[in-house]
Amino acid sequence: MSRLLTLLTDFGLQDSYVAAMKGVIYSICPEATLVDLCHAIPPQDVAAGRWQLLQAVPYFPAGTVHLAVVDPGVGSDRRAVVIETAIGLLVGPDNGLWSGVLSRFPAQRAVNLTNTNYWRSPQPDPTFHGRDIFAPVAAHLLNGVPLTELGPLVNPASLQTLVEPQLQRLENGWQGQIQAIDRFGNLITNIPAALGQAAGLTLGDRWLPIARTYSEVAVGDLLVLAGSHGYLEIAQRNGSAQQALGAEMGAVVQLVCRRAP
């Protein structure tokens, strides 16, 4: 049985919230192996959490338990769920956080976490379900508790999803959007790298050449290249494309693939 558990939150590390969750997990499953995926998700940014989970979860062994808490609806009537997939069990709020992973690895079964026997307390704190519901449930899963012991089955089709940036075919290429921004300030588009056969992209009135590596342009120059995630991204060599261009995730940003002028 796998005792591997990953953690992703928007809690940061300057407070003790993540440590409290880990304490609950180790109290129930001392043999757990915990891997921190990311705790720097912007507060309440479910879309950013969706992206980071999609970039990390597929690389873990099948059978891993994945726990993610980016939960602006904590304490409300949003469901708390465990989702079974071919690559592991996904634990967290039903708010679309897992929709990126589920687009590649569809849900096989899902349960609503209503059995308080597997919570830290029958009366969880309304502001900290990560500690009082999700962490203990994840630990019990590591100990082999069957999925159906945790609550009633729910229709996987009823799980919440996020509306993802749309890709549009144009006469002279493709039009997309910025779907993520990494810590380097790279602007990650939703245009698959396989479609980037043109000489560059346009962002507004800016022409940005496509290159294979950062070293193909001068320091400070902007470029477009295929990121390790499989999408085209706009970057600035030794700098931040986000700062240089003033682009933001979630903004309506048009990226049009075309031949060089």
XYZ file of C-alpha atoms in Angstrom, residues 15 18 22 46 85 130 162 217 229:
9
model
C 2.138 30.669 9.392
C 0.592 23.634 6.840
C 1.000 17.626 8.732
C -8.463 28.135 -7.515
C -8.678 8.198 -10.702
C -7.808 21.528 5.704
C -13.395 25.566 -14.034
C 18.217 36.043 -27.967
C 4.605 21.876 -19.745
